[in-house]
Amino acid sequence: MELSGYLQILKRRKLVVIVTLVAALVVAVAISSQLPATYRATATLRMLTSTSGSADYLQYDVRYAERLMNTYANLATSQPVLDELAQQLNLAEAPKATVSMITNTELLEIAVEDSDPELARDAANTLSAILIAEARARYEELSKATSDTLSVELAQSQADLEQTRQDYEAALGADYPDAEQIQILRDLLTLREGRYTTLLAQYERIRALVELQAPSISVVEPARTPRTPSQPQKPLILGLAGLLGLSGGLGLAFLLEALDTRIYSKSQIVSLSGSPILGEIPALSRQRRAGFFSDFSIQQEAVHRLSVSLFPPEAIRNRRSARQVLLVTSATLGDGKSTVTANLGVAVARSGYKTLLIDADARRPALHRVFGLPNESGLSTILAGETEARLGETIHPSAYKRLHVLTSGPWTPDFFALLGSAAMADLRRTLLEHFDVILIDSPAFLAVADGAILASLVDSVLLVLRLGHVRRDTLLALLEQLANLDIASIDIVLNCTPGGDAHRDYRQKTKASPRSVQRKKTGPAERPDAQDAAHQAADAPAEE
């Protein structure tokens, strides 16, 4: 299917898409309004990057800093810290807290969510204070343990050094000094002095390093009282609902299109019928009742083109046409066949043919209302032989030159039998002696059997189909029945087709033409009083 086909489907099903979208948004609004409001307060902390090396040369350990930040982030949401938070705030349970690291920074964000905005603020600030105090406590504990270990070892080394120095001095001051013992003590003293010096330097270096590596956590921005709730996020909910509603509406539209058996395109009709479309009558721009199309309208021009296709002007010379008796029918009710019949009759009569319209739909007659004619007698009374009036008095002249109308007359239960009687065949022969073209307005073909009887009396059938109204199975059934009747010619005209804008500008110029206005006022082809009556009748309701 081409893109234009999908666009046509969406145009036809736009109401489904709109209703689905609106329904999804309404449900989203209803649900979001019922959700409890949650406020989010955020405090920002800074943790300085740890250093390594000596006091003279510092090296920043970024990887260690990331591990340390992860440690404190997990520590902040650990159960002991949350229990302490609940205790300090006098709560039975601590509110929900999350800690996140801002990428490529030394910053930590501590966020607390609660239904009370002030409680969320206090909890975020309190949790920040607890985290800072915990970091300092752990540092002091580690620093004390390291310092105590080194202090003990340094004190022991100093004591050993003092003892060795005393022994060496005592050996030197003896009455009978032992040279070998003095040498041993001198070497031991030198060794212990070196060890003490090394331990002292190591002790000072470690103390400096511990001081450099001390975690520095501070509050950059304390939490403030949130003014608007963070949850529910109504714009996000509405956006997702709109997206889901639109997707669901599109899916539902295409699903309904797949399940719909109505015909919406000319190509479908051509494919099913195997016949080309003889004409197209555009849909009216506004809703109106069945009747005559406005002068110079695109609908009237379409009917004129249809009349030329059905009854070529060159056939007027011998006053005979291949479609001398034409049956106008439709698949079902509502396709507009009666409107097409009336307007086609006017167009054929204007072409020069002496034309007769016969309303053979006694159940739902329409032509007498369109032309403003009585219907006390007509086709049914003539076939039944119940009228004393002559045929010439039963056929009514219309407001248009060369156009006459034979109304249906009252319906009788045996109207179907009358249509198939010898009287109907005799009437056909009689009428052909007086008229060049006879158009028969038949009931909807599949609704009753009258159309099948009439089809055997005509030269051709004009099938009026309305796009978006007729269904595939209905059209196939109609074509199958017409094929069984062995009709010489079956033509198809589409009614109420979209489009027709190409004629609009020309129509405006034509309506403004002084010559056309003058011709309309003084032309001999129409009687002004009858013409007004016909246009008034066009506003009367018609069944088809």
Coordinates of C-alpha atoms in Angstrom, one line a residue:
M1 CA 0.0 0.0 0.0
E2 CA 1.3 3.4 -0.9
L3 CA 1.7 6.3 1.5
S4 CA -1.4 8.0 0.2
G5 CA -3.4 4.8 1.0
Y6 CA -2.3 5.0 4.6
L7 CA -3.1 8.7 4.8
Q8 CA -6.6 8.0 3.4
I9 CA -7.1 5.3 6.1
L10 CA -6.0 7.8 8.8
K11 CA -8.3 10.4 7.4
R12 CA -11.2 8.0 7.5
R13 CA -10.4 6.8 11.0
K14 CA -9.3 10.1 12.5
L15 CA -12.1 10.0 14.9
V16 CA -10.9 6.6 16.3
V17 CA -7.4 8.0 16.7
I18 CA -8.6 11.2 18.4
V19 CA -11.0 9.4 20.7
T20 CA -8.4 6.9 21.7
L21 CA -5.8 9.7 22.3
V22 CA -8.3 11.8 24.4
A23 CA -9.4 8.7 26.4
A24 CA -5.7 7.9 27.2
L25 CA -5.1 11.5 28.3
V26 CA -8.3 11.5 30.4
V27 CA -7.3 8.3 32.1
A28 CA -3.8 9.6 32.7
V29 CA -5.1 12.8 34.3
A30 CA -7.5 10.8 36.5
I31 CA -4.8 8.4 37.7
S32 CA -2.2 11.1 38.3
S33 CA -4.6 13.2 40.3
Q34 CA -5.2 10.2 42.6
L35 CA -1.5 9.5 43.2
P36 CA -0.1 10.9 46.5
A37 CA 2.2 13.9 46.1
T38 CA 5.9 13.2 47.0
Y39 CA 8.4 16.0 47.6
R40 CA 12.2 15.6 47.0
A41 CA 14.8 17.6 48.9
T42 CA 18.5 17.4 47.8
A43 CA 21.6 18.3 49.7
T44 CA 25.0 18.5 47.9
L45 CA 28.3 17.4 49.5
R46 CA 31.8 17.7 48.4
M47 CA 34.5 15.1 49.0
L48 CA 38.1 16.3 48.2
T49 CA 40.2 14.0 46.1
S50 CA 42.6 11.9 48.2
T51 CA 46.3 12.4 47.8
S52 CA 49.3 10.1 48.0
G53 CA 53.1 10.6 48.1
S54 CA 55.0 12.9 50.5
A55 CA 54.5 16.3 51.8
D56 CA 56.9 17.6 49.2
Y57 CA 55.3 15.8 46.3
L58 CA 51.5 15.2 46.2
Q59 CA 49.8 12.8 43.8
Y60 CA 46.0 12.8 43.5
D61 CA 44.6 9.3 43.6
V62 CA 41.5 9.6 41.5
R63 CA 40.7 5.9 41.4
Y64 CA 40.9 5.8 45.2
A65 CA 38.7 8.9 45.4
E66 CA 36.0 7.2 43.3
R67 CA 36.1 4.1 45.5
L68 CA 35.9 6.3 48.6
M69 CA 32.9 8.2 47.2
N70 CA 31.2 4.9 46.4
T71 CA 31.9 3.7 49.9
Y72 CA 30.2 6.7 51.5
A73 CA 27.4 6.6 49.0
N74 CA 26.5 3.1 50.1
L75 CA 27.2 4.0 53.7
A76 CA 24.6 6.8 53.6
T77 CA 21.9 4.4 52.6
S78 CA 22.9 1.6 55.0
Q79 CA 20.5 0.4 57.6
P80 CA 22.5 1.6 60.7
V81 CA 22.8 5.1 59.2
L82 CA 19.0 5.2 58.4
D83 CA 18.2 3.9 61.8
E84 CA 20.2 6.8 63.3
L85 CA 18.5 9.2 61.0
A86 CA 15.0 8.0 62.2
Q87 CA 16.2 8.2 65.8
Q88 CA 17.4 11.8 65.4
L89 CA 14.1 12.8 63.7
N90 CA 11.9 10.9 66.1
L91 CA 10.5 8.8 63.3
A92 CA 9.4 5.2 63.4
E93 CA 11.0 4.6 60.0
A94 CA 13.4 6.7 58.0
P95 CA 12.1 8.2 54.8
K96 CA 13.4 7.0 51.4
A97 CA 16.9 8.3 50.7
T98 CA 19.2 8.0 47.6
V99 CA 22.8 9.0 47.1
S100 CA 24.2 9.7 43.6
M101 CA 27.6 10.9 42.4
I102 CA 27.8 13.7 39.8
T103 CA 30.0 12.5 37.0
N104 CA 33.5 14.0 36.7
T105 CA 33.0 16.0 39.9
E106 CA 33.8 15.6 43.7
L107 CA 30.1 16.1 44.5
L108 CA 27.6 13.8 46.1
E109 CA 23.9 14.4 46.1
I110 CA 21.8 13.2 49.0
A111 CA 18.1 13.1 48.1
V112 CA 15.2 12.3 50.4
E113 CA 11.6 11.8 49.3
D114 CA 8.6 12.2 51.6
S115 CA 5.0 13.4 51.5
D116 CA 6.0 16.2 53.9
P117 CA 8.3 18.7 52.1
E118 CA 9.7 20.1 55.4
L119 CA 10.5 16.6 56.7
A120 CA 12.2 15.8 53.4
R121 CA 14.4 18.9 53.9
D122 CA 15.3 18.1 57.5
A123 CA 16.0 14.5 56.7
A124 CA 18.4 15.4 53.8
N125 CA 20.3 17.8 56.0
T126 CA 20.4 15.5 58.9
L127 CA 21.6 12.6 56.8
S128 CA 24.4 14.9 55.4
A129 CA 25.5 15.7 59.0
I130 CA 25.4 12.0 60.0
L131 CA 27.6 11.1 56.9
I132 CA 30.1 13.8 57.7
A133 CA 30.3 12.8 61.3
E134 CA 30.7 9.1 60.4
A135 CA 33.5 10.0 58.0
R136 CA 35.3 11.9 60.6
A137 CA 34.9 9.2 63.2
R138 CA 36.2 6.6 61.0
Y139 CA 39.2 8.7 60.1
E140 CA 40.0 9.5 63.7
E141 CA 39.8 5.8 64.6
L142 CA 42.1 4.8 61.7
S143 CA 44.5 7.6 62.5
K144 CA 44.7 6.7 66.2
A145 CA 45.3 3.1 65.5
T146 CA 48.2 3.9 63.0
S147 CA 49.7 6.5 65.4
D148 CA 49.6 4.2 68.4
T149 CA 51.3 1.4 66.6
L150 CA 54.2 3.6 65.4
S151 CA 54.5 5.3 68.8
V152 CA 55.0 2.0 70.6
E153 CA 57.6 0.9 68.1
L154 CA 59.4 4.2 68.3
A155 CA 59.3 4.3 72.1
Q156 CA 60.8 0.8 72.3
S157 CA 63.6 1.8 69.8
Q158 CA 64.4 4.9 71.9
A159 CA 64.5 2.9 75.1
D160 CA 66.9 0.3 73.5
L161 CA 69.0 3.2 72.2
E162 CA 69.3 4.8 75.7
Q163 CA 70.1 1.5 77.3
T164 CA 72.9 0.8 74.7
R165 CA 74.3 4.3 75.2
Q166 CA 74.4 3.8 79.0
D167 CA 76.2 0.5 78.6
Y168 CA 78.7 2.0 76.2
E169 CA 79.5 4.9 78.5
A170 CA 79.8 2.5 81.5
A171 CA 82.2 0.3 79.5
L172 CA 84.3 3.3 78.7
G173 CA 84.5 4.5 82.4
A174 CA 85.5 1.1 83.8
D175 CA 88.8 0.8 85.7
Y176 CA 89.9 -1.9 83.4
P177 CA 88.2 -1.2 80.0
D178 CA 87.6 -4.2 77.7
A179 CA 88.5 -3.1 74.2
E180 CA 86.5 -5.9 72.6
Q181 CA 83.4 -5.2 74.6
I182 CA 83.7 -1.5 73.9
Q183 CA 83.8 -2.2 70.2
I184 CA 80.8 -4.4 70.3
L185 CA 78.8 -1.8 72.2
R186 CA 80.0 0.9 69.8
D187 CA 78.7 -1.1 66.9
L188 CA 75.4 -1.8 68.6
L189 CA 75.0 1.8 69.5
T190 CA 75.5 2.9 65.9
L191 CA 73.0 0.3 64.7
R192 CA 70.3 1.3 67.2
E193 CA 70.9 5.0 66.5
G194 CA 70.3 4.3 62.8
R195 CA 67.2 2.3 63.5
Y196 CA 65.8 5.0 65.8
T197 CA 66.5 7.7 63.2
T198 CA 64.8 5.6 60.5
L199 CA 61.7 4.9 62.7
L200 CA 61.5 8.6 63.6
A201 CA 61.6 9.7 60.0
Q202 CA 59.0 7.0 59.1
Y203 CA 56.7 8.1 61.9
E204 CA 56.8 11.7 60.8
R205 CA 56.2 10.8 57.2
I206 CA 53.2 8.6 58.1
R207 CA 51.8 11.3 60.3
A208 CA 52.0 13.8 57.5
L209 CA 50.6 11.3 55.0
V210 CA 47.6 10.6 57.3
E211 CA 47.0 14.2 57.6
L212 CA 47.0 14.6 53.8
Q213 CA 44.7 11.7 53.3
A214 CA 42.2 12.8 55.8
P215 CA 38.8 12.8 54.2
S216 CA 37.4 16.3 53.7
I217 CA 33.6 16.2 53.4
S218 CA 31.6 19.4 53.5
V219 CA 28.2 20.6 52.6
V220 CA 28.2 22.6 49.4
E221 CA 24.5 23.3 49.3
P222 CA 22.1 22.3 52.1
A223 CA 18.6 21.0 51.2
R224 CA 15.8 23.5 50.9
T225 CA 12.1 23.1 51.3
P226 CA 10.7 21.9 47.9
R227 CA 7.8 23.9 46.6
T228 CA 6.5 21.5 44.0
P229 CA 6.1 17.7 44.3
S230 CA 8.6 15.5 42.4
Q231 CA 6.1 12.7 42.1
P232 CA 3.8 12.1 40.3
Q233 CA 5.5 13.7 37.2
K234 CA 2.3 14.8 35.5
P235 CA 4.0 16.1 32.3
L236 CA 5.8 12.8 31.9
I237 CA 2.7 10.8 32.6
L238 CA 0.7 12.8 30.1
G239 CA 3.4 12.5 27.5
L240 CA 3.6 8.7 27.9
A241 CA -0.2 8.5 27.9
G242 CA -0.3 10.6 24.8
L243 CA 2.3 8.4 23.1
L244 CA 0.5 5.2 24.1
G245 CA -2.9 6.7 23.1
L246 CA -1.6 7.8 19.7
S247 CA 0.0 4.4 19.1
G248 CA -3.1 2.6 20.3
G249 CA -5.3 4.8 18.2
L250 CA -3.2 4.2 15.1
G251 CA -3.2 0.5 15.7
L252 CA -7.0 0.4 16.4
A253 CA -7.6 2.5 13.2
F254 CA -5.7 0.0 11.0
L255 CA -7.3 -2.9 12.8
L256 CA -10.8 -1.5 12.1
E257 CA -9.7 -0.8 8.5
A258 CA -8.7 -4.5 8.2
L259 CA -12.0 -5.7 9.6
D260 CA -14.1 -3.2 7.6
T261 CA -15.5 -4.7 4.4
R262 CA -16.6 -1.4 3.0
I263 CA -15.1 -0.2 -0.3
Y264 CA -13.2 3.2 -0.2
S265 CA -11.3 3.3 -3.4
K266 CA -12.0 3.1 -7.2
S267 CA -9.3 0.5 -7.6
Q268 CA -11.2 -1.9 -5.4
I269 CA -14.3 -1.5 -7.4
V270 CA -12.5 -2.0 -10.7
S271 CA -10.7 -5.0 -9.3
L272 CA -13.9 -6.6 -8.1
S273 CA -16.1 -5.8 -11.0
G274 CA -13.6 -6.0 -13.8
S275 CA -15.2 -2.9 -15.4
P276 CA -14.0 0.6 -15.6
I277 CA -15.7 3.5 -13.8
L278 CA -17.9 5.4 -16.3
G279 CA -18.3 8.5 -14.1
E280 CA -17.8 10.0 -10.7
I281 CA -20.1 12.5 -8.9
P282 CA -18.2 14.4 -6.2
A283 CA -19.7 14.7 -2.7
L284 CA -21.5 17.8 -1.8
S285 CA -19.5 20.3 0.3
R286 CA -22.3 20.5 2.9
Q287 CA -25.1 18.2 4.0
R288 CA -28.3 18.7 2.0
R289 CA -31.4 16.7 0.9
A290 CA -31.7 14.8 -2.3
G291 CA -32.7 16.8 -5.3
F292 CA -31.2 18.8 -8.2
F293 CA -27.6 19.8 -8.1
S294 CA -26.9 23.5 -8.2
D295 CA -26.3 25.2 -11.6
F296 CA -22.6 25.2 -12.6
S297 CA -21.7 23.0 -9.6
I298 CA -19.1 20.3 -9.9
Q299 CA -21.9 17.7 -9.3
Q300 CA -23.9 19.0 -12.3
E301 CA -20.8 19.0 -14.5
A302 CA -20.1 15.4 -13.5
V303 CA -23.6 14.3 -14.4
H304 CA -23.3 16.1 -17.8
R305 CA -20.1 14.1 -18.5
L306 CA -21.9 10.9 -17.5
S307 CA -24.8 11.7 -19.9
V308 CA -22.4 12.2 -22.7
S309 CA -20.7 8.9 -22.0
L310 CA -24.1 7.1 -21.8
F311 CA -25.8 8.9 -24.7
P312 CA -23.3 10.4 -27.2
P313 CA -24.5 13.5 -29.0
E314 CA -24.0 11.9 -32.5
A315 CA -26.7 9.4 -31.6
I316 CA -29.3 12.2 -31.6
R317 CA -29.4 12.1 -35.4
N318 CA -31.3 8.8 -35.5
R319 CA -33.0 9.5 -32.2
R320 CA -31.9 6.1 -30.9
S321 CA -29.2 5.0 -28.5
A322 CA -27.7 1.7 -27.5
R323 CA -28.9 2.4 -24.0
Q324 CA -32.4 3.4 -25.0
V325 CA -33.9 1.9 -21.8
L326 CA -31.6 2.3 -18.8
L327 CA -32.1 0.9 -15.4
V328 CA -30.6 2.9 -12.6
T329 CA -30.1 0.8 -9.4
S330 CA -27.7 0.4 -6.5
A331 CA -26.5 -2.3 -4.2
T332 CA -28.2 -1.1 -1.0
L333 CA -30.2 1.8 0.3
G334 CA -28.5 5.2 0.7
D335 CA -26.3 5.1 -2.4
G336 CA -28.2 8.1 -4.0
K337 CA -29.6 6.4 -7.1
S338 CA -32.8 8.5 -7.1
T339 CA -30.8 11.7 -7.0
V340 CA -28.5 10.5 -9.8
T341 CA -31.6 9.4 -11.9
A342 CA -33.3 12.8 -11.6
N343 CA -30.1 14.8 -12.5
L344 CA -29.1 12.4 -15.2
G345 CA -32.6 12.8 -16.7
V346 CA -32.2 16.5 -16.8
A347 CA -28.8 16.3 -18.4
V348 CA -30.0 13.8 -21.1
A349 CA -33.0 15.9 -21.9
R350 CA -30.8 19.0 -22.3
S351 CA -28.6 17.0 -24.7
G352 CA -31.6 16.8 -27.1
Y353 CA -33.2 13.4 -26.2
K354 CA -36.9 13.2 -25.4
T355 CA -36.5 11.6 -22.0
L356 CA -38.9 9.8 -19.6
L357 CA -38.1 9.0 -16.0
I358 CA -40.0 6.1 -14.4
D359 CA -40.1 5.7 -10.7
A360 CA -40.3 1.9 -10.3
D361 CA -39.6 2.0 -6.5
A362 CA -43.2 1.9 -5.2
R363 CA -42.0 1.0 -1.7
R364 CA -39.8 4.1 -1.3
P365 CA -40.7 6.5 -4.1
A366 CA -38.6 9.6 -4.5
L367 CA -39.0 11.2 -8.0
H368 CA -42.4 12.7 -7.3
R369 CA -41.0 14.6 -4.3
V370 CA -38.0 15.8 -6.3
F371 CA -40.1 17.1 -9.2
G372 CA -43.0 18.2 -7.0
L373 CA -45.6 16.0 -8.6
P374 CA -48.6 14.1 -7.3
N375 CA -48.4 10.4 -6.8
E376 CA -52.0 9.3 -6.5
S377 CA -51.7 7.5 -9.8
G378 CA -48.7 6.2 -11.7
L379 CA -46.9 3.1 -12.8
S380 CA -48.7 0.8 -10.3
T381 CA -52.2 2.0 -11.4
I382 CA -51.4 1.8 -15.1
L383 CA -50.1 -1.8 -14.8
A384 CA -53.1 -2.8 -12.6
G385 CA -55.5 -1.2 -15.0
E386 CA -57.2 0.7 -12.1
T387 CA -57.0 4.2 -13.7
E388 CA -59.4 5.5 -16.2
A389 CA -57.0 8.2 -17.2
R390 CA -55.0 7.8 -20.4
L391 CA -51.3 7.2 -20.4
G392 CA -50.6 10.6 -21.7
E393 CA -52.4 12.2 -18.7
T394 CA -50.5 10.0 -16.2
I395 CA -47.1 11.0 -17.5
H396 CA -46.3 14.4 -16.1
P397 CA -44.2 17.0 -17.9
S398 CA -41.4 18.4 -15.8
A399 CA -39.9 21.9 -15.5
Y400 CA -37.3 20.9 -18.1
K401 CA -37.9 20.8 -21.8
R402 CA -38.1 17.2 -23.3
L403 CA -38.2 15.6 -19.8
H404 CA -41.3 13.8 -18.5
V405 CA -41.9 11.8 -15.3
L406 CA -44.0 8.7 -14.6
T407 CA -44.3 8.4 -10.9
S408 CA -44.6 5.1 -9.1
G409 CA -48.1 5.4 -7.9
P410 CA -49.3 3.8 -4.6
W411 CA -47.7 0.6 -3.6
T412 CA -49.7 -2.7 -3.8
P413 CA -48.7 -6.1 -2.5
D414 CA -48.7 -7.5 -6.0
F415 CA -46.5 -4.8 -7.4
F416 CA -43.7 -7.4 -8.0
A417 CA -46.1 -9.4 -10.2
L418 CA -47.2 -6.4 -12.1
L419 CA -43.6 -5.6 -13.0
G420 CA -43.2 -9.0 -14.5
S421 CA -46.6 -9.0 -16.3
A422 CA -47.3 -8.7 -20.0
A423 CA -48.7 -5.2 -19.2
M424 CA -45.2 -4.0 -18.3
A425 CA -43.8 -5.3 -21.6
D426 CA -46.6 -3.7 -23.5
L427 CA -46.0 -0.4 -21.6
R428 CA -42.3 -0.5 -22.5
R429 CA -43.1 -0.9 -26.2
T430 CA -45.6 1.9 -26.1
L431 CA -43.3 4.3 -24.3
L432 CA -40.5 3.6 -26.8
E433 CA -42.7 4.9 -29.5
H434 CA -42.9 8.3 -27.8
F435 CA -39.5 8.7 -26.0
D436 CA -35.9 8.4 -27.1
V437 CA -34.5 7.5 -23.7
I438 CA -36.2 5.9 -20.7
L439 CA -34.5 6.0 -17.3
I440 CA -36.0 3.6 -14.7
D441 CA -35.4 4.3 -11.0
S442 CA -35.2 0.8 -9.5
P443 CA -35.3 -0.2 -5.9
A444 CA -32.0 -1.2 -4.4
F445 CA -31.1 -4.4 -6.2
L446 CA -30.3 -6.6 -3.3
A447 CA -33.1 -5.3 -1.1
V448 CA -36.1 -6.6 -3.1
A449 CA -36.5 -8.7 -6.2
D450 CA -38.1 -5.9 -8.3
G451 CA -34.7 -4.9 -9.8
A452 CA -34.2 -8.4 -11.2
I453 CA -37.5 -8.3 -13.0
L454 CA -36.8 -4.8 -14.4
A455 CA -33.4 -5.8 -15.5
S456 CA -34.9 -8.2 -18.1
L457 CA -36.8 -5.3 -19.7
V458 CA -33.9 -2.9 -20.2
D459 CA -31.0 -2.5 -22.6
S460 CA -28.4 -1.5 -19.9
V461 CA -28.0 -1.2 -16.2
L462 CA -26.3 1.8 -14.5
L463 CA -25.0 0.8 -11.1
V464 CA -24.7 3.6 -8.6
L465 CA -22.2 2.9 -5.9
R466 CA -21.2 5.1 -3.0
L467 CA -17.6 4.8 -1.7
G468 CA -17.4 4.1 1.9
H469 CA -21.0 2.8 1.9
V470 CA -21.1 -0.3 -0.3
R471 CA -19.4 -3.5 1.1
R472 CA -17.2 -6.0 -0.8
D473 CA -19.5 -9.0 -0.2
T474 CA -22.6 -6.9 -1.2
L475 CA -21.0 -5.8 -4.5
L476 CA -19.9 -9.3 -5.3
A477 CA -23.4 -10.6 -4.7
L478 CA -24.9 -7.9 -6.9
L479 CA -22.4 -8.5 -9.7
E480 CA -23.1 -12.2 -9.5
Q481 CA -26.9 -11.7 -9.8
L482 CA -26.5 -9.3 -12.7
A483 CA -24.2 -11.8 -14.5
N484 CA -26.9 -14.5 -14.1
L485 CA -29.4 -12.2 -15.8
D486 CA -27.3 -11.9 -18.9
I487 CA -27.5 -8.1 -19.2
A488 CA -26.0 -6.6 -22.3
S489 CA -24.2 -3.7 -20.6
I490 CA -23.5 -2.8 -17.0
D491 CA -22.0 0.6 -16.3
I492 CA -20.8 1.9 -12.9
V493 CA -20.9 5.4 -11.6
L494 CA -19.5 6.4 -8.2
N495 CA -21.5 8.8 -6.1
C496 CA -20.3 11.1 -3.3
T497 CA -16.6 10.7 -4.2
P498 CA -14.1 13.0 -2.5
G499 CA -12.4 15.9 -4.3
G500 CA -13.7 18.2 -7.0
D501 CA -11.7 21.3 -6.1
A502 CA -10.3 21.6 -9.7
H503 CA -13.7 22.9 -10.9
R504 CA -14.2 25.4 -8.1
D505 CA -12.5 28.5 -9.6
Y506 CA -14.2 27.9 -13.0
R507 CA -17.5 27.7 -11.2
Q508 CA -17.0 31.1 -9.6
K509 CA -16.3 32.7 -12.9
T510 CA -19.2 31.0 -14.6
K511 CA -21.7 32.1 -11.9
A512 CA -20.5 35.7 -12.3
S513 CA -20.9 35.6 -16.1
P514 CA -23.6 38.2 -17.2
R515 CA -24.4 36.2 -20.3
S516 CA -25.2 33.1 -18.3
V517 CA -27.4 35.1 -15.9
Q518 CA -29.2 36.7 -18.8
R519 CA -29.7 33.3 -20.5
K520 CA -31.1 31.8 -17.3
K521 CA -33.6 34.6 -17.0
T522 CA -34.8 34.6 -20.7
G523 CA -34.0 31.2 -22.1
P524 CA -36.9 29.4 -23.7
A525 CA -35.8 25.9 -22.5
E526 CA -37.3 26.3 -19.1
R527 CA -40.5 27.6 -17.6
P528 CA -39.7 30.0 -14.7
D529 CA -42.6 29.1 -12.5
A530 CA -42.1 25.3 -13.0
Q531 CA -38.4 25.7 -12.5
D532 CA -39.0 27.4 -9.1
A533 CA -41.3 24.6 -8.1
A534 CA -38.7 22.0 -9.1
H535 CA -36.0 23.7 -6.9
Q536 CA -38.5 23.8 -4.0
A537 CA -39.1 20.1 -4.4
A538 CA -35.4 19.5 -4.4
D539 CA -35.4 20.5 -0.7
A540 CA -38.0 17.8 0.1
P541 CA -36.6 14.7 1.8
A542 CA -35.8 11.7 -0.5
E543 CA -35.2 8.1 0.6
E544 CA -32.2 7.6 -1.7

